[in-house]
Amino acid sequence: MKPVRQFIDISIYLENDVLSDPPPLAPKITYQKHADTLPEFMAMLPGTRPEDYPDGEAAAAEWVTLTTHSGTHLDAPWHFHSTMDARLGESKPSITIDEVPLEWCFQPGVKLDFRRFPDGYVVTAADVEAELIRIGHNLQPLDIVVVNTRAGSRYGHSDYVNAGCGMGHEATLYLLDRGVRLTGTDAWSWDAPFSYTAKRVAESGDTSLIWEGHKAGREIGYCHLEKLHNLEALPPHGFTISCFPHKIRKASAGWTRAVAIIEQEAP
């Protein structure tokens, strides 16, 4: 008997009217209705007239201005630093999004629930280990580990970019040392929001706190998903994540429609 397969969308929209980035980085979508593209079609099909098209309609289309980090996307090691894998023996050039192994992008998923942590909190290795014990999961190589923060509930609100906890350097390495190569968060960034990091750096003078989770990629190359959504709908484990990125040559990231898949035996 075929198993019942449930698909759970864990991606946000690309849209004009919901703030998912600081305003200078926000995507912009220009919508063309069917009649708007008639001049384009008539240019490509010389000699045709508007009345030659059913109901005077050509095709709906959209023009989109965005960065590779708009919407739900997968960051490549190249985004974090120019080199990676120093911890594995020798630094090498970081891979770009078109070079990310596809097997990293379709693997069993694990959800760590860190919604209890306040905005700006930096998750430690001990926090990760305690959560894995709580959910009863032993990490396996290539597990995709996603982090459920408070930020997921703030999507569409003005405080979204500054919401949620972040993954620290040691927490990230805890995962990477165990063979994880792809992670994710429902926050704007894998690291704590910049507003909190800036305050910590100013108070301590410790510049190693800048983008500390991202910079773990210098030691072991990895990818992470940012701006996931709906992670509350997922169990702690027992599902698969699919997150193949758009194939953009030599880019630091690629957009993805991240989806969680749960398979159960048919009744």
Coordinates of C-alpha atoms in Angstrom, one line a residue:
M1 CA 0.0 0.0 0.0
K2 CA 1.4 3.4 -1.0
P3 CA 2.2 5.7 1.9
V4 CA 0.2 8.9 2.4
R5 CA 2.5 11.9 1.6
Q6 CA 1.8 15.3 3.2
F7 CA 3.6 18.4 1.9
I8 CA 4.1 21.4 4.2
D9 CA 5.1 24.7 2.7
I10 CA 7.9 26.2 4.9
S11 CA 8.6 29.2 2.6
I12 CA 7.5 32.8 2.7
Y13 CA 6.1 34.8 -0.2
L14 CA 8.0 37.2 -2.5
E15 CA 5.6 40.1 -2.3
N16 CA 5.5 43.9 -2.3
D17 CA 3.5 44.7 0.7
V18 CA 5.0 42.7 3.5
L19 CA 8.3 43.7 5.1
S20 CA 10.6 40.7 4.9
D21 CA 13.9 42.7 4.6
P22 CA 15.2 46.1 5.6
P23 CA 13.6 48.6 3.1
P24 CA 16.7 49.1 0.9
L25 CA 16.8 45.3 0.3
A26 CA 13.1 44.7 -0.2
P27 CA 12.0 43.0 -3.4
K28 CA 9.9 44.9 -5.9
I29 CA 7.3 43.2 -8.2
T30 CA 5.7 44.9 -11.2
Y31 CA 2.7 43.1 -12.5
Q32 CA 1.7 43.1 -16.2
K33 CA -1.8 42.1 -17.0
H34 CA -2.7 40.3 -20.2
A35 CA -3.4 43.4 -22.2
D36 CA -0.2 45.1 -21.0
T37 CA 2.0 42.7 -22.9
L38 CA 0.3 43.1 -26.3
P39 CA 3.0 45.4 -27.6
E40 CA 5.6 42.8 -26.7
F41 CA 3.8 40.0 -28.5
M42 CA 3.2 42.2 -31.6
A43 CA 6.9 43.0 -31.7
M44 CA 7.7 39.3 -31.6
L45 CA 5.0 38.4 -34.1
P46 CA 5.3 41.2 -36.7
G47 CA 2.1 42.0 -38.6
T48 CA -0.3 40.9 -35.8
R49 CA -2.8 43.3 -34.3
P50 CA -4.5 43.5 -30.9
E51 CA -7.7 42.0 -32.4
D52 CA -5.8 39.0 -33.4
Y53 CA -5.5 37.9 -29.8
P54 CA -8.5 36.3 -28.0
D55 CA -10.3 39.0 -26.1
G56 CA -7.4 41.3 -26.8
E57 CA -5.2 39.5 -24.3
A58 CA -1.6 38.4 -24.6
A59 CA 0.1 37.0 -21.5
A60 CA 0.3 37.9 -17.9
A61 CA 3.8 38.4 -16.7
E62 CA 5.8 40.0 -13.9
W63 CA 9.1 42.0 -13.6
V64 CA 10.9 41.3 -10.3
T65 CA 13.8 43.3 -8.8
L66 CA 15.4 41.4 -5.9
T67 CA 18.7 40.1 -4.5
T68 CA 19.6 36.5 -4.3
H69 CA 18.8 36.8 -0.6
S70 CA 15.2 37.9 -1.0
G71 CA 12.4 35.6 0.2
T72 CA 13.2 32.1 1.4
H73 CA 16.6 31.3 0.0
L74 CA 19.6 29.0 0.5
D75 CA 22.9 30.6 1.3
A76 CA 26.1 29.1 -0.1
P77 CA 29.4 29.0 1.7
W78 CA 30.6 31.7 -0.7
H79 CA 28.2 34.1 1.0
F80 CA 29.9 33.7 4.4
H81 CA 33.5 33.9 3.4
S82 CA 35.9 33.4 0.5
T83 CA 37.3 30.1 1.9
M84 CA 35.9 27.2 3.8
D85 CA 36.9 23.9 5.5
A86 CA 40.0 25.0 7.4
R87 CA 38.9 22.8 10.3
L88 CA 38.9 19.8 8.0
G89 CA 42.6 20.1 7.1
E90 CA 43.1 22.8 4.6
S91 CA 41.2 25.9 3.5
K92 CA 39.8 25.8 0.0
P93 CA 37.8 28.3 -2.1
S94 CA 34.2 28.4 -0.9
I95 CA 31.6 26.9 -3.2
T96 CA 28.9 29.0 -4.8
I97 CA 25.2 28.2 -5.0
D98 CA 25.5 26.4 -8.4
E99 CA 28.2 24.1 -6.8
V100 CA 26.2 23.1 -3.7
P101 CA 25.9 19.2 -3.7
L102 CA 22.2 18.4 -4.5
E103 CA 22.2 15.6 -1.9
W104 CA 22.6 18.3 0.8
C105 CA 19.2 19.7 -0.3
F106 CA 17.0 16.6 0.1
Q107 CA 17.5 15.0 3.5
P108 CA 15.8 14.0 6.7
G109 CA 14.8 17.1 8.7
V110 CA 15.2 17.9 12.4
K111 CA 13.4 20.9 14.1
L112 CA 14.9 22.6 17.1
D113 CA 12.3 24.6 19.0
F114 CA 13.9 27.7 20.4
R115 CA 10.8 30.0 20.5
R116 CA 11.4 30.3 24.2
F117 CA 14.6 32.3 23.8
P118 CA 14.3 36.1 23.7
D119 CA 15.0 38.2 20.7
G120 CA 18.8 38.5 20.2
Y121 CA 19.7 35.5 22.3
V122 CA 22.7 33.6 20.9
V123 CA 22.1 29.9 21.0
T124 CA 25.0 27.8 22.4
A125 CA 26.2 24.2 21.8
A126 CA 24.7 23.3 25.2
D127 CA 21.3 24.6 24.1
V128 CA 21.4 22.5 20.9
E129 CA 22.5 19.4 22.8
A130 CA 19.7 19.9 25.4
E131 CA 17.1 20.3 22.7
L132 CA 18.3 17.2 20.8
I133 CA 18.0 15.2 24.1
R134 CA 14.5 16.6 24.7
I135 CA 13.2 15.6 21.3
G136 CA 15.1 12.2 21.4
H137 CA 17.1 12.6 18.2
N138 CA 20.7 11.6 17.5
L139 CA 22.0 13.7 14.6
Q140 CA 23.0 11.8 11.5
P141 CA 25.3 13.1 8.7
L142 CA 23.5 15.4 6.3
D143 CA 20.4 15.8 8.5
I144 CA 18.9 19.2 7.7
V145 CA 18.5 21.1 11.0
V146 CA 16.0 23.9 11.1
V147 CA 15.5 26.3 14.0
N148 CA 12.1 27.5 15.0
T149 CA 12.4 31.0 16.6
R150 CA 9.9 33.6 17.6
A151 CA 10.6 35.4 14.3
G152 CA 8.3 33.1 12.4
S153 CA 5.3 34.5 14.2
R154 CA 6.4 38.1 13.4
Y155 CA 6.5 37.7 9.6
G156 CA 4.4 40.5 8.2
H157 CA 5.1 42.8 11.2
S158 CA 7.5 45.7 11.5
D159 CA 9.7 44.0 14.0
Y160 CA 10.3 40.8 11.9
V161 CA 13.9 41.7 10.9
N162 CA 14.9 42.2 14.6
A163 CA 12.9 39.2 16.0
G164 CA 14.2 35.8 17.0
C165 CA 17.3 34.3 18.5
G166 CA 20.4 33.5 16.5
M167 CA 22.8 30.6 16.2
G168 CA 26.2 31.2 17.7
H169 CA 29.6 30.0 16.4
E170 CA 29.9 27.1 18.8
A171 CA 26.2 26.0 18.2
T172 CA 26.8 26.0 14.5
L173 CA 30.0 24.0 14.8
Y174 CA 28.3 21.6 17.1
L175 CA 26.0 20.7 14.1
L176 CA 28.7 20.8 11.5
D177 CA 31.1 18.6 13.5
R178 CA 28.4 15.9 13.4
G179 CA 28.0 16.0 9.6
V180 CA 25.2 18.5 9.2
R181 CA 25.8 20.5 6.0
L182 CA 22.5 22.3 5.6
T183 CA 20.6 24.2 8.3
G184 CA 17.8 26.8 8.4
T185 CA 15.9 29.4 10.4
D186 CA 12.6 31.1 10.2
A187 CA 14.4 34.4 11.2
W188 CA 15.8 37.0 8.9
S189 CA 19.3 35.7 9.6
W190 CA 21.0 32.6 11.0
D191 CA 22.8 34.9 13.4
A192 CA 21.2 37.0 16.0
P193 CA 19.7 40.2 14.6
F194 CA 22.3 42.9 13.7
S195 CA 20.8 45.4 16.2
Y196 CA 21.7 43.0 19.1
T197 CA 25.1 42.1 17.7
A198 CA 26.0 45.7 17.3
K199 CA 25.2 46.4 21.0
R200 CA 27.2 43.4 22.2
V201 CA 30.3 44.4 20.1
A202 CA 30.0 48.0 21.3
E203 CA 29.9 46.9 24.9
S204 CA 32.5 44.2 24.8
G205 CA 34.8 45.3 22.0
D206 CA 34.8 41.7 20.8
T207 CA 34.6 41.8 17.0
S208 CA 34.6 38.0 16.8
L209 CA 30.8 38.3 17.6
I210 CA 30.2 39.8 14.2
W211 CA 28.3 37.2 12.1
E212 CA 29.7 34.5 14.2
G213 CA 27.3 31.8 13.1
H214 CA 27.9 32.5 9.4
K215 CA 31.6 32.7 9.9
A216 CA 31.7 29.1 11.2
G217 CA 31.6 28.3 7.4
R218 CA 35.3 29.3 7.3
E219 CA 36.0 26.2 9.4
I220 CA 33.5 23.8 7.8
G221 CA 31.6 24.7 4.7
Y222 CA 27.8 24.6 5.0
C223 CA 24.6 26.1 3.7
H224 CA 21.7 27.6 5.5
L225 CA 18.1 28.5 4.7
E226 CA 16.9 31.9 5.9
K227 CA 13.3 33.3 6.2
L228 CA 11.6 29.9 6.5
H229 CA 8.0 29.9 7.7
N230 CA 5.4 27.7 9.3
L231 CA 7.9 25.6 11.2
E232 CA 5.4 25.3 14.0
A233 CA 3.5 22.8 11.8
L234 CA 6.5 20.4 11.8
P235 CA 7.2 17.6 14.3
P236 CA 10.6 17.5 15.8
H237 CA 11.8 14.9 13.3
G238 CA 10.4 12.2 11.0
F239 CA 10.1 14.4 7.9
T240 CA 12.1 15.2 4.8
I241 CA 13.1 18.7 3.6
S242 CA 13.4 19.6 0.0
C243 CA 15.1 22.9 -0.7
F244 CA 16.9 22.9 -4.1
P245 CA 18.2 26.4 -4.9
H246 CA 17.8 28.2 -8.2
K247 CA 20.9 27.6 -10.3
I248 CA 22.6 31.0 -10.5
R249 CA 26.1 30.8 -11.8
K250 CA 28.8 31.8 -9.2
A251 CA 26.2 33.3 -6.9
S252 CA 26.2 33.5 -3.1
A253 CA 22.6 32.3 -2.7
G254 CA 19.6 31.0 -4.6
W255 CA 15.8 31.3 -4.0
T256 CA 14.1 28.1 -3.0
R257 CA 10.6 26.8 -2.4
A258 CA 11.4 24.9 0.8
V259 CA 9.0 22.1 1.5
A260 CA 8.7 19.6 4.3
I261 CA 7.4 16.1 3.4
I262 CA 5.9 13.7 5.9
E263 CA 5.2 10.2 4.8
Q264 CA 2.8 7.9 6.8
E265 CA 1.4 4.5 6.2
A266 CA -2.0 4.6 4.6
P267 CA -4.8 3.5 6.9

